[in-house]
Amino acid sequence: MPIGSITRGTTGTNRLRRVDRWIGRLPAFLRSPAPLVVDLGFGASPATALEMHDRLSLIRDDVRVVGIEIDPARVALASLSARDGVSFQLGGFEVPLEHGRPATVIRAFNVLRQYGEADVLAHWHRMALRLESGGVLVEGTCNESGRVASWVDVTPEGPASLTLSLRLTGLELPSIVAERLPKVLIHRNVPGERIHALMAELDRHWRLHVGLGTFSPRQRWIATVASLAGEGWPVIGARGRSRLGELTIAWDAVAPAGFDWRA
Ligand SMILES: C[S@@+](CC[C@H](N)C(=O)[O-])C[C@H]1O[C@@H](n2cnc3c(N)ncnc32)[C@H](O)[C@@H]1O
């Protein structure tokens, strides 16, 4: 029996472009001898898995994408769109793959948000066990259009980072992403939690750099990220990532109080 339960299948074309772009830059994906990427919980249509293959195959033409869904009817429908490099199969958090092969990357987007917060760690562990050495589970959430997104990179050794990814044009406050945080953090945006401090600091720095907005929201975001880093937030990644409206922070700086990967 697949592990998990069938939930709403809401999905959309182009919704996961930001996280596809992220996966396309992961060293795990770039260096794998034969990249196998899983789109876990692809939903009511196979669009996100097909698009993922379209995008990733521009970078690695040997990539294979496997869409896994717990709803048999959705798998049957998606299988009509299978093509070279893209297949679909029934499964859950146990991530079943042919011959027990481990995955290079597992993306689980807008899946765990429909589970309880207390279940997250067990499901992270289960999926991380299915990664090849150096592989990454990218688990996150976004809004309907994909313009507000966030995800955690989880490795077999534990969570490594939190990434926020925002469309900057028309952005009022970066803390809009609080509504779309991964399940492990969404209920922790309260005083005393590190993620709450990050949301407050992000907004403060964004306001401070309001003047740069007249040049471009991108300049304003780059300055926001730089000044957060200047105040000691462990920002990861090159400046080029801020140009994309992203901010990546080391996991320990945002982990919920009492979080313990080994628990
Ligand atoms: C809201 S949809 C998300 C679709 C797509 N990932 C997206 O972000 O647009 C969530 C899907 O995950 C599926 N799902 C839930 N738990 C699952 C599990 N344990 N394993 C595989 N699929 C699961 C649900 O049946 C549903 O189709």
GROMACS .gro file of C-alpha atoms and ligand atoms in nm:
model
  290
    1MET     CA    1   0.000   0.000   0.000
    2PRO     CA    2   0.138   0.343  -0.090
    3ILE     CA    3   0.216   0.546   0.223
    4GLY     CA    4   0.002   0.859   0.260
    5SER     CA    5  -0.348   0.960   0.160
    6ILE     CA    6  -0.516   1.100  -0.148
    7THR     CA    7  -0.566   1.474  -0.119
    8ARG     CA    8  -0.692   1.753  -0.343
    9GLY     CA    9  -0.519   1.741  -0.681
   10THR     CA   10  -0.500   2.116  -0.747
   11THR     CA   11  -0.215   2.194  -0.983
   12GLY     CA   12  -0.145   2.426  -1.273
   13THR     CA   13   0.064   2.485  -1.580
   14ASN     CA   14   0.384   2.676  -1.511
   15ARG     CA   15   0.316   2.678  -1.140
   16LEU     CA   16   0.644   2.512  -1.039
   17ARG     CA   17   0.881   2.695  -1.275
   18ARG     CA   18   1.073   2.855  -0.988
   19VAL     CA   19   1.150   2.524  -0.824
   20ASP     CA   20   1.234   2.360  -1.158
   21ARG     CA   21   1.493   2.634  -1.205
   22TRP     CA   22   1.630   2.563  -0.858
   23ILE     CA   23   1.656   2.188  -0.920
   24GLY     CA   24   1.834   2.256  -1.250
   25ARG     CA   25   2.117   2.419  -1.052
   26LEU     CA   26   2.151   2.160  -0.776
   27PRO     CA   27   2.495   1.997  -0.774
   28ALA     CA   28   2.319   1.664  -0.705
   29PHE     CA   29   2.138   1.697  -1.039
   30LEU     CA   30   2.430   1.840  -1.234
   31ARG     CA   31   2.678   1.576  -1.114
   32SER     CA   32   2.466   1.263  -1.107
   33PRO     CA   33   2.589   1.004  -1.359
   34ALA     CA   34   2.224   0.936  -1.455
   35PRO     CA   35   1.984   1.189  -1.301
   36LEU     CA   36   1.651   1.047  -1.192
   37VAL     CA   37   1.412   1.313  -1.065
   38VAL     CA   38   1.080   1.236  -0.897
   39ASP     CA   39   0.776   1.464  -0.902
   40LEU     CA   40   0.594   1.323  -0.599
   41GLY     CA   41   0.224   1.409  -0.576
   42PHE     CA   42   0.195   1.561  -0.923
   43GLY     CA   43  -0.180   1.608  -0.884
   44ALA     CA   44  -0.484   1.602  -1.111
   45SER     CA   45  -0.285   1.656  -1.431
   46PRO     CA   46   0.068   1.557  -1.533
   47ALA     CA   47   0.159   1.916  -1.629
   48THR     CA   48   0.423   1.978  -1.361
   49ALA     CA   49   0.610   1.654  -1.434
   50LEU     CA   50   0.609   1.715  -1.810
   51GLU     CA   51   0.726   2.073  -1.767
   52MET     CA   52   0.992   1.960  -1.524
   53HIS     CA   53   1.128   1.727  -1.790
   54ASP     CA   54   1.108   1.999  -2.057
   55ARG     CA   55   1.316   2.232  -1.840
   56LEU     CA   56   1.564   1.987  -1.689
   57SER     CA   57   1.635   1.812  -2.018
   58LEU     CA   58   1.767   2.142  -2.156
   59ILE     CA   59   2.040   2.111  -1.892
   60ARG     CA   60   2.086   1.732  -1.882
   61ASP     CA   61   1.941   1.557  -2.185
   62ASP     CA   62   1.978   1.224  -2.003
   63VAL     CA   63   1.742   1.320  -1.718
   64ARG     CA   64   1.453   1.087  -1.638
   65VAL     CA   65   1.147   1.224  -1.459
   66VAL     CA   66   0.910   0.990  -1.278
   67GLY     CA   67   0.578   1.133  -1.165
   68ILE     CA   68   0.448   0.948  -0.859
   69GLU     CA   69   0.091   0.988  -0.731
   70ILE     CA   70  -0.108   0.813  -0.465
   71ASP     CA   71  -0.436   0.843  -0.658
   72PRO     CA   72  -0.461   0.557  -0.913
   73ALA     CA   73  -0.704   0.752  -1.134
   74ARG     CA   74  -0.456   1.040  -1.164
   75VAL     CA   75  -0.177   0.796  -1.251
   76ALA     CA   76  -0.394   0.634  -1.521
   77LEU     CA   77  -0.473   0.973  -1.675
   78ALA     CA   78  -0.112   1.092  -1.658
   79SER     CA   79   0.017   0.769  -1.813
   80LEU     CA   80  -0.150   0.873  -2.140
   81SER     CA   81   0.110   1.155  -2.154
   82ALA     CA   82   0.414   0.935  -2.081
   83ARG     CA   83   0.695   0.987  -2.331
   84ASP     CA   84   1.067   0.933  -2.366
   85GLY     CA   85   1.221   1.040  -2.036
   86VAL     CA   86   0.891   1.082  -1.848
   87SER     CA   87   0.690   0.806  -1.682
   88PHE     CA   88   0.419   0.789  -1.419
   89GLN     CA   89   0.350   0.545  -1.144
   90LEU     CA   90   0.144   0.478  -0.837
   91GLY     CA   91   0.312   0.535  -0.502
   92GLY     CA   92   0.345   0.737  -0.186
   93PHE     CA   93   0.616   0.856   0.052
   94GLU     CA   94   0.796   0.522   0.013
   95VAL     CA   95   0.890   0.650  -0.339
   96PRO     CA   96   0.884   0.323  -0.531
   97LEU     CA   97   1.122   0.322  -0.828
   98GLU     CA   98   1.213   0.050  -1.076
   99HIS     CA   99   1.467  -0.198  -0.938
  100GLY     CA  100   1.467  -0.003  -0.609
  101ARG     CA  101   1.688   0.265  -0.767
  102PRO     CA  102   1.737   0.570  -0.547
  103ALA     CA  103   1.635   0.915  -0.672
  104THR     CA  104   1.871   1.201  -0.744
  105VAL     CA  105   1.609   1.460  -0.651
  106ILE     CA  106   1.260   1.418  -0.511
  107ARG     CA  107   1.033   1.717  -0.543
  108ALA     CA  108   0.725   1.708  -0.319
  109PHE     CA  109   0.539   2.032  -0.379
  110ASN     CA  110   0.208   2.128  -0.223
  111VAL     CA  111   0.182   1.776  -0.084
  112LEU     CA  112   0.275   1.792   0.284
  113ARG     CA  113   0.073   2.105   0.343
  114GLN     CA  114  -0.233   1.881   0.350
  115TYR     CA  115  -0.085   1.664   0.627
  116GLY     CA  116  -0.034   1.739   0.996
  117GLU     CA  117   0.272   1.926   1.118
  118ALA     CA  118   0.355   1.634   1.347
  119ASP     CA  119   0.381   1.400   1.044
  120VAL     CA  120   0.640   1.604   0.854
  121LEU     CA  121   0.955   1.466   1.008
  122ALA     CA  122   0.857   1.101   0.955
  123HIS     CA  123   0.770   1.169   0.588
  124TRP     CA  124   1.093   1.364   0.534
  125HIS     CA  125   1.288   1.070   0.675
  126ARG     CA  126   1.101   0.822   0.458
  127MET     CA  127   1.164   1.019   0.139
  128ALA     CA  128   1.525   1.105   0.227
  129LEU     CA  129   1.595   0.732   0.263
  130ARG     CA  130   1.514   0.699  -0.107
  131LEU     CA  131   1.779   0.947  -0.219
  132GLU     CA  132   2.107   0.854  -0.375
  133SER     CA  133   2.418   0.973  -0.194
  134GLY     CA  134   2.429   1.353  -0.219
  135GLY     CA  135   2.065   1.358  -0.337
  136VAL     CA  136   1.809   1.619  -0.230
  137LEU     CA  137   1.443   1.620  -0.132
  138VAL     CA  138   1.293   1.957  -0.227
  139GLU     CA  139   0.977   1.994  -0.020
  140GLY     CA  140   0.771   2.308  -0.036
  141THR     CA  141   0.464   2.509  -0.112
  142CYS     CA  142   0.357   2.783  -0.352
  143ASN     CA  143   0.050   2.986  -0.441
  144GLU     CA  144  -0.171   2.908  -0.741
  145SER     CA  145   0.037   3.113  -0.986
  146GLY     CA  146   0.375   3.003  -0.848
  147ARG     CA  147   0.476   3.363  -0.782
  148VAL     CA  148   0.513   3.307  -0.410
  149ALA     CA  149   0.701   2.991  -0.320
  150SER     CA  150   0.924   2.842  -0.055
  151TRP     CA  151   1.095   2.511  -0.004
  152VAL     CA  152   1.333   2.320   0.219
  153ASP     CA  153   1.624   2.120   0.078
  154VAL     CA  154   1.647   1.800   0.279
  155THR     CA  155   1.950   1.574   0.234
  156PRO     CA  156   2.001   1.224   0.373
  157GLU     CA  157   2.185   1.397   0.660
  158GLY     CA  158   1.895   1.631   0.738
  159PRO     CA  159   1.750   1.966   0.626
  160ALA     CA  160   2.010   2.199   0.478
  161SER     CA  161   1.834   2.522   0.381
  162LEU     CA  162   1.513   2.718   0.336
  163THR     CA  163   1.461   2.905   0.011
  164LEU     CA  164   1.206   3.181  -0.045
  165SER     CA  165   1.128   3.266  -0.406
  166LEU     CA  166   0.913   3.567  -0.493
  167ARG     CA  167   0.801   3.759  -0.795
  168LEU     CA  168   0.938   4.102  -0.711
  169THR     CA  169   0.726   4.315  -0.943
  170GLY     CA  170   0.444   4.456  -0.735
  171LEU     CA  171   0.572   4.295  -0.415
  172GLU     CA  172   0.446   4.489  -0.114
  173LEU     CA  173   0.610   4.294   0.167
  174PRO     CA  174   0.825   3.980   0.144
  175SER     CA  175   0.648   3.832   0.446
  176ILE     CA  176   0.361   3.749   0.207
  177VAL     CA  177   0.550   3.420   0.183
  178ALA     CA  178   0.450   3.341   0.543
  179GLU     CA  179   0.122   3.207   0.401
  180ARG     CA  180   0.313   2.967   0.178
  181LEU     CA  181   0.583   2.833   0.403
  182PRO     CA  182   0.652   2.459   0.408
  183LYS     CA  183   0.438   2.270   0.658
  184VAL     CA  184   0.724   2.239   0.905
  185LEU     CA  185   0.735   2.620   0.939
  186ILE     CA  186   0.393   2.756   0.850
  187HIS     CA  187   0.253   2.725   1.202
  188ARG     CA  188   0.575   2.862   1.355
  189ASN     CA  189   0.545   3.219   1.236
  190VAL     CA  190   0.490   3.336   1.594
  191PRO     CA  191   0.706   3.541   1.832
  192GLY     CA  192   0.993   3.341   1.974
  193GLU     CA  193   1.042   3.129   1.661
  194ARG     CA  194   1.332   3.195   1.425
  195ILE     CA  195   1.114   3.197   1.115
  196HIS     CA  196   0.909   3.477   1.271
  197ALA     CA  197   1.225   3.677   1.327
  198LEU     CA  198   1.326   3.621   0.965
  199MET     CA  199   0.988   3.741   0.833
  200ALA     CA  200   1.010   4.056   1.047
  201GLU     CA  201   1.369   4.129   0.945
  202LEU     CA  202   1.297   4.070   0.579
  203ASP     CA  203   1.015   4.323   0.588
  204ARG     CA  204   1.228   4.571   0.782
  205HIS     CA  205   1.513   4.557   0.532
  206TRP     CA  206   1.275   4.567   0.236
  207ARG     CA  207   1.124   4.887   0.378
  208LEU     CA  208   1.468   5.032   0.447
  209HIS     CA  209   1.562   4.993   0.081
  210VAL     CA  210   1.240   5.142  -0.054
  211GLY     CA  211   1.440   5.406  -0.243
  212LEU     CA  212   1.602   5.144  -0.464
  213GLY     CA  213   1.259   5.040  -0.580
  214THR     CA  214   1.261   5.340  -0.812
  215PHE     CA  215   1.545   5.172  -1.005
  216SER     CA  216   1.396   4.826  -0.990
  217PRO     CA  217   1.241   4.587  -0.738
  218ARG     CA  218   1.532   4.356  -0.818
  219GLN     CA  219   1.785   4.613  -0.693
  220ARG     CA  220   1.574   4.655  -0.382
  221TRP     CA  221   1.571   4.278  -0.321
  222ILE     CA  222   1.946   4.240  -0.381
  223ALA     CA  223   2.008   4.514  -0.122
  224THR     CA  224   1.761   4.351   0.119
  225VAL     CA  225   1.938   4.017   0.096
  226ALA     CA  226   2.282   4.179   0.125
  227SER     CA  227   2.185   4.373   0.437
  228LEU     CA  228   2.031   4.064   0.599
  229ALA     CA  229   2.359   3.882   0.533
  230GLY     CA  230   2.545   4.183   0.673
  231GLU     CA  231   2.353   4.145   0.998
  232GLY     CA  232   2.467   3.786   1.031
  233TRP     CA  233   2.183   3.586   0.871
  234PRO     CA  234   2.352   3.285   0.707
  235VAL     CA  235   2.256   3.359   0.348
  236ILE     CA  236   2.366   3.083   0.111
  237GLY     CA  237   2.437   3.111  -0.260
  238ALA     CA  238   2.569   3.356  -0.509
  239ARG     CA  239   2.434   3.706  -0.565
  240GLY     CA  240   2.289   3.576  -0.890
  241ARG     CA  241   2.022   3.393  -0.693
  242SER     CA  242   1.896   3.719  -0.541
  243ARG     CA  243   1.856   3.857  -0.890
  244LEU     CA  244   1.592   3.587  -0.935
  245GLY     CA  245   1.395   3.699  -0.630
  246GLU     CA  246   1.534   3.419  -0.416
  247LEU     CA  247   1.673   3.409  -0.067
  248THR     CA  248   1.832   3.093   0.072
  249ILE     CA  249   1.909   3.067   0.442
  250ALA     CA  250   2.085   2.788   0.629
  251TRP     CA  251   1.830   2.562   0.796
  252ASP     CA  252   1.962   2.607   1.149
  253ALA     CA  253   1.879   2.977   1.133
  254VAL     CA  254   1.509   2.909   1.077
  255ALA     CA  255   1.449   2.563   1.226
  256PRO     CA  256   1.149   2.546   1.461
  257ALA     CA  257   1.227   2.548   1.833
  258GLY     CA  258   1.305   2.196   1.945
  259PHE     CA  259   1.348   2.060   1.593
  260ASP     CA  260   1.565   1.749   1.594
  261TRP     CA  261   1.630   1.555   1.273
  262ARG     CA  262   1.740   1.249   1.470
  263ALA     CA  263   1.429   1.243   1.690
  264LIG     C1  264  -0.225   1.988  -0.424
  264LIG     S1  265  -0.172   1.858  -0.528
  264LIG     C2  266  -0.017   1.923  -0.580
  264LIG     C3  267   0.012   1.898  -0.726
  264LIG     C4  268   0.147   1.948  -0.772
  264LIG     N1  269   0.256   1.891  -0.699
  264LIG     C5  270   0.155   2.100  -0.763
  264LIG     O1  271   0.222   2.153  -0.675
  264LIG     O2  272   0.093   2.166  -0.846
  264LIG     C6  273  -0.123   1.733  -0.412
  264LIG     C7  274  -0.120   1.592  -0.471
  264LIG     O3  275  -0.038   1.508  -0.391
  264LIG     C8  276  -0.097   1.380  -0.386
  264LIG     N2  277  -0.045   1.312  -0.267
  264LIG     C9  278  -0.078   1.333  -0.139
  264LIG     N3  279  -0.006   1.252  -0.059
  264LIG    C10  280   0.074   1.179  -0.140
  264LIG    C11  281   0.171   1.079  -0.116
  264LIG     N4  282   0.199   1.038   0.008
  264LIG     N5  283   0.236   1.025  -0.221
  264LIG    C12  284   0.207   1.064  -0.347
  264LIG     N6  285   0.116   1.159  -0.376
  264LIG    C13  286   0.051   1.217  -0.273
  264LIG    C14  287  -0.244   1.410  -0.380
  264LIG     O4  288  -0.322   1.297  -0.415
  264LIG    C15  289  -0.256   1.527  -0.477
  264LIG     O5  290  -0.284   1.482  -0.607
   0.00000   0.00000   0.00000
